mmCIF file of C-alpha atoms in Angstrom:
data_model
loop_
_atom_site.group_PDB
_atom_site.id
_atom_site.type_symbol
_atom_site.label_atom_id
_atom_site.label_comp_id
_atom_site.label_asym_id
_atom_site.label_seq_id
_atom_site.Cartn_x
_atom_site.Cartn_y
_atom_site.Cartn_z
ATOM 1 C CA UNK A 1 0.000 0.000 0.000
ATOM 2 C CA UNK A 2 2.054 2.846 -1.386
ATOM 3 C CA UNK A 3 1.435 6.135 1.558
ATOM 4 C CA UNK A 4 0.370 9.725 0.046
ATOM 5 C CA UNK A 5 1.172 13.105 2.064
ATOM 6 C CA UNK A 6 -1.242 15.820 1.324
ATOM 7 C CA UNK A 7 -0.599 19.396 2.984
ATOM 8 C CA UNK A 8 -3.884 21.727 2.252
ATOM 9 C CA UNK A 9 -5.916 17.824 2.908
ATOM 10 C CA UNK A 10 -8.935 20.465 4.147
ATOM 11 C CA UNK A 11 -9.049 22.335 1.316
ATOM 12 C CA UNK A 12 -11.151 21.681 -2.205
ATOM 13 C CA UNK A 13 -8.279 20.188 -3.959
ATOM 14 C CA UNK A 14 -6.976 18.495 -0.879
ATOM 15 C CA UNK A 15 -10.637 16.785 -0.532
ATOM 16 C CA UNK A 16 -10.613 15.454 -3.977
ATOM 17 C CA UNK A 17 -7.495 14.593 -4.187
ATOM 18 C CA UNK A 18 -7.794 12.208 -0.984
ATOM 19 C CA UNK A 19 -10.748 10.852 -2.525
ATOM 20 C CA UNK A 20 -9.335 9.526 -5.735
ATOM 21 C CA UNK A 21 -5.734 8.287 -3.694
ATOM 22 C CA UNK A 22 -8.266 6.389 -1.338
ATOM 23 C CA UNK A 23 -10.125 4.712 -4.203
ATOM 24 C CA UNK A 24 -6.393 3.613 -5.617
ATOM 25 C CA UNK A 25 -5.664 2.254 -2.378
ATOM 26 C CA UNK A 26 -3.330 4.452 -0.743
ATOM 27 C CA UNK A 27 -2.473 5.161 2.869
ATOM 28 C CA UNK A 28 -3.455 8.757 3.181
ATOM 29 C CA UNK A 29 -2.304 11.695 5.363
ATOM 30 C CA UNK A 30 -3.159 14.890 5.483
ATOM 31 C CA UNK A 31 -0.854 17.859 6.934
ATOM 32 C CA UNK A 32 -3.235 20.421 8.959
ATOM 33 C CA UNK A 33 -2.233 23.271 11.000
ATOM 34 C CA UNK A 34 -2.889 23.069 14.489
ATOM 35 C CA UNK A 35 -5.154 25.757 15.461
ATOM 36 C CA UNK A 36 -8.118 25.827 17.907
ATOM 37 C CA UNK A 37 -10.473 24.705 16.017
ATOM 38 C CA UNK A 38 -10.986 22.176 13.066
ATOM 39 C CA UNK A 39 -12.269 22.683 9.729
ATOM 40 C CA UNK A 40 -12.561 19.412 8.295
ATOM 41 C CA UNK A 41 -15.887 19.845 6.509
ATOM 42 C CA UNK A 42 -14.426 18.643 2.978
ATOM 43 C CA UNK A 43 -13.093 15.494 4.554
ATOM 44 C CA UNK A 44 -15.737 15.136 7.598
ATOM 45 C CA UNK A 45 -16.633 11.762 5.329
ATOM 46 C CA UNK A 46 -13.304 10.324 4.877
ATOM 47 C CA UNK A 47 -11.634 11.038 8.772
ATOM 48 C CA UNK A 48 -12.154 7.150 9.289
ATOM 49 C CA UNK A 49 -10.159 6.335 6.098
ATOM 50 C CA UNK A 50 -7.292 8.830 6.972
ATOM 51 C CA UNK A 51 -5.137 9.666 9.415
ATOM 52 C CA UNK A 52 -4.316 13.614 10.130
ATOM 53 C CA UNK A 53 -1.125 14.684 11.589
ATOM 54 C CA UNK A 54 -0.161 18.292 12.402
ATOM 55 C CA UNK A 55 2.725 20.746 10.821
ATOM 56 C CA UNK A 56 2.555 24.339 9.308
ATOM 57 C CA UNK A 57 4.551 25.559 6.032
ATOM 58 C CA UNK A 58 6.011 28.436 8.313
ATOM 59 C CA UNK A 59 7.668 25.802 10.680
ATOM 60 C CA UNK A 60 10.722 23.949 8.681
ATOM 61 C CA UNK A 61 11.284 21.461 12.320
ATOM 62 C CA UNK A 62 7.495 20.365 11.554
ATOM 63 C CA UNK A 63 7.975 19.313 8.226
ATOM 64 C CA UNK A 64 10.344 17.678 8.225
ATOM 65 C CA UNK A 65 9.998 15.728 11.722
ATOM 66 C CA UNK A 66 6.367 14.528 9.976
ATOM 67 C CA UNK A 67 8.576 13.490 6.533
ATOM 68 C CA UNK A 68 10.336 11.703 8.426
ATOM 69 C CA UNK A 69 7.973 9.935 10.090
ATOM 70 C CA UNK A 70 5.754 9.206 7.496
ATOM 71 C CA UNK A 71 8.821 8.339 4.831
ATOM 72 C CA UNK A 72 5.865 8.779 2.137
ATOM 73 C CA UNK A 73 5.762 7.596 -1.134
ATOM 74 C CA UNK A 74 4.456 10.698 -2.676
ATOM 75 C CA UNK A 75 3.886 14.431 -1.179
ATOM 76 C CA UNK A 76 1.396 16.646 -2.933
ATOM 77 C CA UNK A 77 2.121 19.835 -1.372
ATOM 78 C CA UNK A 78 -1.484 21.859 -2.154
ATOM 79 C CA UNK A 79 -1.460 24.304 1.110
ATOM 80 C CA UNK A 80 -0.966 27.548 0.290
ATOM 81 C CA UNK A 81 -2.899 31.431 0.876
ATOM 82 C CA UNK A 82 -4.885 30.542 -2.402
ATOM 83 C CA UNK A 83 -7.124 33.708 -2.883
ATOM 84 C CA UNK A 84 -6.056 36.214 -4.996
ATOM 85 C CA UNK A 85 -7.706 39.469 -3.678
ATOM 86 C CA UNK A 86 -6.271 38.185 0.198
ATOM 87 C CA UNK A 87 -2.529 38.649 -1.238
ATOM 88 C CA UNK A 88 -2.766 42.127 -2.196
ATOM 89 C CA UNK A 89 -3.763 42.727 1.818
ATOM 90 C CA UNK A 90 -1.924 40.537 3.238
ATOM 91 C CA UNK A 91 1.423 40.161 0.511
ATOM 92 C CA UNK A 92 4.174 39.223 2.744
ATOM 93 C CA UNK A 93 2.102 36.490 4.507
ATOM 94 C CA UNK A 94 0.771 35.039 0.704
ATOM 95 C CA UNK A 95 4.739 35.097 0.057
ATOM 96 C CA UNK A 96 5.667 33.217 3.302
ATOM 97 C CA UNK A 97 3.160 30.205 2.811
ATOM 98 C CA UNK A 98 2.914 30.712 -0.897
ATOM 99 C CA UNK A 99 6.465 31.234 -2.055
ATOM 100 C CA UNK A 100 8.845 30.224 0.859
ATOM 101 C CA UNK A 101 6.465 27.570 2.735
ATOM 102 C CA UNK A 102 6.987 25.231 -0.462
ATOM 103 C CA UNK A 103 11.119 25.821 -0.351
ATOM 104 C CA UNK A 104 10.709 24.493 3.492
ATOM 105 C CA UNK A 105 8.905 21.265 2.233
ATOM 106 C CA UNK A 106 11.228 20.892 -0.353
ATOM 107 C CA UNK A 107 14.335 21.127 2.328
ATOM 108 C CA UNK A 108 12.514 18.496 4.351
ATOM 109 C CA UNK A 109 12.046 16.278 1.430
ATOM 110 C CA UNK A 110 15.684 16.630 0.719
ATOM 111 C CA UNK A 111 16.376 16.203 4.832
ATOM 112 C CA UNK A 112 14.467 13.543 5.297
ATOM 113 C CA UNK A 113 13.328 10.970 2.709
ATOM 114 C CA UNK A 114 14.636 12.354 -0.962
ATOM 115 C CA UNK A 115 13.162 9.013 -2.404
ATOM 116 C CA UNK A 116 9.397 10.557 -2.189
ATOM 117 C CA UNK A 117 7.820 12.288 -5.505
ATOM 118 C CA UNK A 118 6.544 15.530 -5.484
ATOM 119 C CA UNK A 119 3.930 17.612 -6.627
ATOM 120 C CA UNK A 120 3.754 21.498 -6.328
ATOM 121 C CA UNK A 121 0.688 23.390 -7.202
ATOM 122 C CA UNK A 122 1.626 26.041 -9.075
ATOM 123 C CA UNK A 123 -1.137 28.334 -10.948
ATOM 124 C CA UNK A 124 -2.286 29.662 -14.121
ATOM 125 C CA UNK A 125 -1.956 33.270 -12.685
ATOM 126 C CA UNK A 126 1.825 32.879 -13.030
ATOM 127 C CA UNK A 127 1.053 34.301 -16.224
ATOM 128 C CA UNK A 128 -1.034 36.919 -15.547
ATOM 129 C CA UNK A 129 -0.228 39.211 -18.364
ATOM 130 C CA UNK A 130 0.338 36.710 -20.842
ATOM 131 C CA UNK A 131 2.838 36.804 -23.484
ATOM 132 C CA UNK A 132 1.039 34.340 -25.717
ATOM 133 C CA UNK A 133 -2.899 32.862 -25.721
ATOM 134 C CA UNK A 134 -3.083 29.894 -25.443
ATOM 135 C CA UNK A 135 -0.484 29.267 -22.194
ATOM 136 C CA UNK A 136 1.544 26.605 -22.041
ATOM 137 C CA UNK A 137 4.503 25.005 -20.808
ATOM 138 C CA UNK A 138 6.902 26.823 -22.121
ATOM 139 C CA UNK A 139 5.082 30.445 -21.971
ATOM 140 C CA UNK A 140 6.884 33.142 -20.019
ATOM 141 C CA UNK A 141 5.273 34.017 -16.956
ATOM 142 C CA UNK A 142 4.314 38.001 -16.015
ATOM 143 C CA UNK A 143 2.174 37.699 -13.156
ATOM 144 C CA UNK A 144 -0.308 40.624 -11.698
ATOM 145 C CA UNK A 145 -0.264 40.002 -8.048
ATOM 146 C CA UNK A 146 1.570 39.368 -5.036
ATOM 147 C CA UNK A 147 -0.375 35.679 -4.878
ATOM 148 C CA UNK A 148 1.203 35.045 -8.674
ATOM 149 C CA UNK A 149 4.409 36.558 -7.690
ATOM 150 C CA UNK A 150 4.895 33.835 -4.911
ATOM 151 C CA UNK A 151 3.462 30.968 -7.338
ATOM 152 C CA UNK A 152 6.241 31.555 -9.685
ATOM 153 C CA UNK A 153 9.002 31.476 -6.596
ATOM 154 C CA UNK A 154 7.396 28.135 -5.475
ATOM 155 C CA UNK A 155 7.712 26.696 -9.384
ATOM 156 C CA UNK A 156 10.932 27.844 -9.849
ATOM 157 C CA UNK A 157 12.486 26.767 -6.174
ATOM 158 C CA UNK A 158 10.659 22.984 -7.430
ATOM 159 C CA UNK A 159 12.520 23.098 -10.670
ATOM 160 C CA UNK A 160 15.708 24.340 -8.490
ATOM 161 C CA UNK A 161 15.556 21.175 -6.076
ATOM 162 C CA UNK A 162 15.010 18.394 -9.423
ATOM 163 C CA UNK A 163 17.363 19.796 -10.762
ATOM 164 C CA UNK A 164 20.310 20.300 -8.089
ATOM 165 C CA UNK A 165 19.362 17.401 -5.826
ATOM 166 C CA UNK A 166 17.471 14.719 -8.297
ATOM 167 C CA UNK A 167 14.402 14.923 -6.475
ATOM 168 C CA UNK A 168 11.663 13.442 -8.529
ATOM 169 C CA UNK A 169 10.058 16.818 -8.056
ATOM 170 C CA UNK A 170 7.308 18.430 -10.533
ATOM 171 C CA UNK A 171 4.554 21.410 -10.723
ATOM 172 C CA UNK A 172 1.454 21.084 -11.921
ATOM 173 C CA UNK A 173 0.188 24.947 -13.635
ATOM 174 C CA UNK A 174 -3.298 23.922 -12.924
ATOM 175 C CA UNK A 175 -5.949 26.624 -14.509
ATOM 176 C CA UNK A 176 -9.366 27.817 -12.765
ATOM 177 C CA UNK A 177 -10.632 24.467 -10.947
ATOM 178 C CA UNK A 178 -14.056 24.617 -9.022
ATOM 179 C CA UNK A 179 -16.746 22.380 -7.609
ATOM 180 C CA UNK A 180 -19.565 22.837 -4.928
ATOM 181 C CA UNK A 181 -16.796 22.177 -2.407
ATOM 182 C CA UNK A 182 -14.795 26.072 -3.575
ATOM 183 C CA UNK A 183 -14.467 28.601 -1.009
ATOM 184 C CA UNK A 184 -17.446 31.207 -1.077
ATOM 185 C CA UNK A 185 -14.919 34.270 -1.519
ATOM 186 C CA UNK A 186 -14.003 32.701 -5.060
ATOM 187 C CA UNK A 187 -15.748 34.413 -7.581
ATOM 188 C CA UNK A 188 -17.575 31.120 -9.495
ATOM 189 C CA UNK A 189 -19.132 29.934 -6.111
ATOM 190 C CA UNK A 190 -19.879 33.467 -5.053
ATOM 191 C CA UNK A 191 -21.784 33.721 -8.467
ATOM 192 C CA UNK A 192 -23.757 29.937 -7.597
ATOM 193 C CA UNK A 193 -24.101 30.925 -4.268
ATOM 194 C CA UNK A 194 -25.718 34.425 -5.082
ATOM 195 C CA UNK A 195 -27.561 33.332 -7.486
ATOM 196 C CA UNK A 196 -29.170 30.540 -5.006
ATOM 197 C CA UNK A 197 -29.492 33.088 -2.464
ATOM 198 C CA UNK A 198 -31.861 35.065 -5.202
ATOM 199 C CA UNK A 199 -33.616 32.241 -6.397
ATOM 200 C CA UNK A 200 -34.763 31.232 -2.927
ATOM 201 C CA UNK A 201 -35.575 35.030 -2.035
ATOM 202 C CA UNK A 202 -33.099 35.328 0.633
ATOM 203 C CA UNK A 203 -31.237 37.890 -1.372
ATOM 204 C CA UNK A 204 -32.195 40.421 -4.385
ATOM 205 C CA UNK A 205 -28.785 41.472 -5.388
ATOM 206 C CA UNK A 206 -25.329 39.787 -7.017
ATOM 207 C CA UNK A 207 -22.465 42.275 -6.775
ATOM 208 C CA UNK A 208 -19.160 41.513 -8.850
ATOM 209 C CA UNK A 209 -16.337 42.492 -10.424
ATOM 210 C CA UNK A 210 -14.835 42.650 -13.736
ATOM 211 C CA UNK A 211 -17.492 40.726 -16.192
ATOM 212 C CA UNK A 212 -15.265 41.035 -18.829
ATOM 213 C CA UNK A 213 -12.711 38.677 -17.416
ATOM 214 C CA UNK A 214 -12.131 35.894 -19.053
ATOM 215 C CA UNK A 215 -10.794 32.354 -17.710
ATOM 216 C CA UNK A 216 -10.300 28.632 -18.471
ATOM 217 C CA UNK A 217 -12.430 26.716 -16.470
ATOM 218 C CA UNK A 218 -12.727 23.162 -15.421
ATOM 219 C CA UNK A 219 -13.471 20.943 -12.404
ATOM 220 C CA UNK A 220 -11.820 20.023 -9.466
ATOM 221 C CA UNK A 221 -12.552 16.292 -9.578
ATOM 222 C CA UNK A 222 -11.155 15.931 -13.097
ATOM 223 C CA UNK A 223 -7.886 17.815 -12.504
ATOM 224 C CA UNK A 224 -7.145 16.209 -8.778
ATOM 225 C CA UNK A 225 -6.254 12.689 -11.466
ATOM 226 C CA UNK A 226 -3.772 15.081 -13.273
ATOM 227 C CA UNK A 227 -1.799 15.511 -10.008
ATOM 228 C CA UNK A 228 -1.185 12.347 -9.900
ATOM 229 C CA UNK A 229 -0.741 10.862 -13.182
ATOM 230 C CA UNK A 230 2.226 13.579 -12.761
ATOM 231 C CA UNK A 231 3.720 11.356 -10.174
ATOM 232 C CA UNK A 232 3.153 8.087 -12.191
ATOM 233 C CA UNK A 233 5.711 9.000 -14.770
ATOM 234 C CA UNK A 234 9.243 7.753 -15.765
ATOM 235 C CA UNK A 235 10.579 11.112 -15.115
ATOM 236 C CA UNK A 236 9.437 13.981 -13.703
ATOM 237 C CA UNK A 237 8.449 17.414 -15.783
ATOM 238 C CA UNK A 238 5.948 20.102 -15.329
ATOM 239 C CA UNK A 239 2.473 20.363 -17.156
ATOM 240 C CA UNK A 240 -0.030 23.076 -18.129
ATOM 241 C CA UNK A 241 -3.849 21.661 -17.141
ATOM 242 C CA UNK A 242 -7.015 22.979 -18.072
ATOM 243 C CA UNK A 243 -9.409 22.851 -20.492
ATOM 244 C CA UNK A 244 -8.666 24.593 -23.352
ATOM 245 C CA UNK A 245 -11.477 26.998 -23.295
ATOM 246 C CA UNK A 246 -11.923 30.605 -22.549
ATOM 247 C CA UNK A 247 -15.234 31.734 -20.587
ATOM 248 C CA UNK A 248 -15.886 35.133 -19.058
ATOM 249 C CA UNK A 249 -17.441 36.182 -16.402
ATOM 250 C CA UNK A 250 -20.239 37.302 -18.023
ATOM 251 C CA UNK A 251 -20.822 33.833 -19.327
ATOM 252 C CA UNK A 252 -20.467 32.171 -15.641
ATOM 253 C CA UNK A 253 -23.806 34.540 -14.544
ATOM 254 C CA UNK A 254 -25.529 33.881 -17.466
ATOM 255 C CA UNK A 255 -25.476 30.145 -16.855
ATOM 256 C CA UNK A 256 -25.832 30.438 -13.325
ATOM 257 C CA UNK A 257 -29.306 32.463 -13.443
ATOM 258 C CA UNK A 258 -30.355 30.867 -16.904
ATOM 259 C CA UNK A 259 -30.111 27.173 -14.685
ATOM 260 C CA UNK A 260 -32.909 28.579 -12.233
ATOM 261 C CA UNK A 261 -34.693 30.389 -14.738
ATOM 262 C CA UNK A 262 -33.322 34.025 -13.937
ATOM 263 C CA UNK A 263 -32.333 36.884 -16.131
ATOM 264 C CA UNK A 264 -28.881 37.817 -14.807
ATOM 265 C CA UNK A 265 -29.372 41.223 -16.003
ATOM 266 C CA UNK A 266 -31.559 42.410 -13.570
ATOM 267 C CA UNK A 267 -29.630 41.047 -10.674
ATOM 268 C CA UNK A 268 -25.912 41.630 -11.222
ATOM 269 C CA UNK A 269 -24.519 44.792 -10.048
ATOM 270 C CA UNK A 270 -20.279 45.484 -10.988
ATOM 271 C CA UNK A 271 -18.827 46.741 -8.017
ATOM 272 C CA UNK A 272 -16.069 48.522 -8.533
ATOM 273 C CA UNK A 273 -14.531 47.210 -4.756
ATOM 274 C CA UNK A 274 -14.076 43.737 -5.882
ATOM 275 C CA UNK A 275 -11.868 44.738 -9.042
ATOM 276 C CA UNK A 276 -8.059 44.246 -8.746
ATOM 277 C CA UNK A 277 -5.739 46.848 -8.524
ATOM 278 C CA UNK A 278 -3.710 44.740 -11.857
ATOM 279 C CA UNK A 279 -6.300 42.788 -13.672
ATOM 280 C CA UNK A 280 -5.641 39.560 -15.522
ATOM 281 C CA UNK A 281 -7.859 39.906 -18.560
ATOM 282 C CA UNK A 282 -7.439 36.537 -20.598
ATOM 283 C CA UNK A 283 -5.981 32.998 -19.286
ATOM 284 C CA UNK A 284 -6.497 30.132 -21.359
ATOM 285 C CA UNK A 285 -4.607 26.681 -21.357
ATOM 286 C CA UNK A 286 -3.241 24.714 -23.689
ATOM 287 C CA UNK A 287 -3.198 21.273 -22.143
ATOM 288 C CA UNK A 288 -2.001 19.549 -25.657
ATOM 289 C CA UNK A 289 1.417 17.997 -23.534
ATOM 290 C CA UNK A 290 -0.953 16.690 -20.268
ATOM 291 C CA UNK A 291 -3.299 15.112 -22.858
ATOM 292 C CA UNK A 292 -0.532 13.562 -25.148
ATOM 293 C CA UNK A 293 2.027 12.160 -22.496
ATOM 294 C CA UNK A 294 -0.438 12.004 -19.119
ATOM 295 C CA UNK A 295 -3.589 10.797 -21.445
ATOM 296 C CA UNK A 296 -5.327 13.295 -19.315
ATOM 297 C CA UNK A 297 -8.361 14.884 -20.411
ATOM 298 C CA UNK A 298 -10.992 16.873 -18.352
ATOM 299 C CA UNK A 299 -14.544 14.823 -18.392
ATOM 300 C CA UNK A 300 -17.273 17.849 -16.728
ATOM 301 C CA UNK A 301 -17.606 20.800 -18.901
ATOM 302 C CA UNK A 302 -18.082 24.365 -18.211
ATOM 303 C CA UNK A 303 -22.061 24.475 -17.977
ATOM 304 C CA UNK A 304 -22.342 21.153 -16.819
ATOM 305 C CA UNK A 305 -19.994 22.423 -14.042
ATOM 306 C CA UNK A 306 -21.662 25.327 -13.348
ATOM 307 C CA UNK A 307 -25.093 23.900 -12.934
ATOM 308 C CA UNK A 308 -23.586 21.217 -10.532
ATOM 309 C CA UNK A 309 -22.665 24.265 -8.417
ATOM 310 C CA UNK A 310 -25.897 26.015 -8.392
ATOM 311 C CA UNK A 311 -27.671 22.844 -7.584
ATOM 312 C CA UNK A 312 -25.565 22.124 -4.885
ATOM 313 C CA UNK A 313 -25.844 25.751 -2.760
ATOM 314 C CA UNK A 314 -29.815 25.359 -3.830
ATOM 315 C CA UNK A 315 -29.918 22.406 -1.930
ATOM 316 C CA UNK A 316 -27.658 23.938 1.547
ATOM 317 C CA UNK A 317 -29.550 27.230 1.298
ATOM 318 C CA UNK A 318 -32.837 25.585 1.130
ATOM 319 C CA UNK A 319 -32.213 23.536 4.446
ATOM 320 C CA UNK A 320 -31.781 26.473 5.994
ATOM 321 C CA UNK A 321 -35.242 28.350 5.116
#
């Protein structure tokens, strides 16, 4: 039974990704920071399946002490301060867990058990201002915010270690994931989640950014497998993942209301308090390497996607009436 280290186990990507490394028969343990209260709702269905251990990117002596004792076969480091918007408030704290947390697991690997494969989760908004459309693999990166600043430190300090110490190391540049299970300050389950709250009368109003944004979107559940078909490989390299088309955010609220039978138009109000100081306009993957050497290819489309959210914050909001 090959054993599976997953720091950010709490998280949406963490959840999914225990999910699928239970199903393949893995020992799995998540890394959690110890604070005074839990927040295992992702994985409240799988804490008899796994076993939880704490450590915190900001502590080296934690990481590596729980490397050690673990000696896992793989380490899928997904923790990180993941929201955009956050970094630009709190910028030296995105760089410490974002940017230096992953050089810290990387020195424990290399401490402690060099033999395990790694995967870093590194992010489409590396590229922010992109060079080139589609992104891929070998696109420069120019990103927009202190959260994509950090991202490109953690890929680069990954390459750095495979490179310098043979660690079967790699990054995944994952684009725009979501699911039912995405943070409510994220702006796709903000949209499902407003446009619930409107639907069921509990709200009359959506307020949002820039609708003229424009991402590549896909789900969690489908991109979780591309982690770790990553770590299946000969040798290790880095891969763009996504889907390969462009939607804005225009078209996520038009699918959102159009699901419940809603005219987005007279709900949706831009507020100019949730636009970003540097705005990525356009990110869109080109996944042509993950599809041709992983055999990876994303299963749940956009609307598809999109109407799994609403349903799903339909069905918690509704509970609650």
């Amino acid at each position: 039974m090959p054993t599976a280290l997953v720091t950010g186990i709490t998280g949406q990507d963490g959840s999914y990704l225990a999910e699928l490394l239970l199903g393949k028969g893995y020992e799995v343990v998540g890394v959690v920071r110890r604070t005074s209260h839990d927040s295992y709702e992702r994985i409240g269905h799988l804490l008899d399946r796994l076993s939880v251990v704490p450590a915190d990117l900001l502590d080296q002596h934690s990481l590596t002490s729980v490397i050690r004792d673990v000696k896992p076969d793989e380490i899928y480091n997904l923790a990180a301060q993941s929201f955009v918007p956050t970094s630009w408030t709190q910028p030296v704290l995105t760089g410490e867990f974002t940017a230096l947390g992953v050089t810290r697991i990387l020195e424990a690997v290399r401490l402690a058990h060099p033999e395990a494969r790694y995967y870093q989760a590194s992010s489409s908004e590396m590229f922010g201002k992109a060079a080139e459309t589609p992104q891929r693999e070998s696109t420069p990166f120019y990103p927009r915010s202190p959260y994509g600043v950090a991202k490109v430190y953690g890929h680069w300090i990954t390459v750095n270690y495979r490179e310098s110490y043979g660690i079967y190391a790699v990054s995944g540049i994952l684009f725009n994931h979501e699911s039912p299970r995405r943070g409510l300050e994220f702006v796709t389950r903000k949209v499902t989640d407003g446009v619930a709250r409107v639907k069921l009368g509990i709200s009359d109003k959506l307020r949002v950014g820039n609708l003229d944004a424009k991402r590549d979107w896909g789900y969690a559940g489908d991109y979780v497998e591309a982690m770790w078909l990553m770590l299946q490989q000969d040798g290790p390299d880095d891969y763009v993942i996504g889907s390969g088309q462009t939607k804005s955010v225009r078209d996520l609220v038009e699918v959102a209301f159009g699901h419940v039978g809603l005219a987005w138009q007279e709900y949706v109000e831009v507020d100019p308090a949730f636009i970003r100081p540097a705005e990525v306009e356009i990110l869109l993957a080109d996944p042509t390497k993950a599809k041709t050497e992983l055999g990876w290819r994303p299963k749940v489309g956009f609307e598809e996607l999109v109407r799994m959210m609403v349903d799903s914050d339909m069905e918690r909001l509704g509970k609650r009436k």
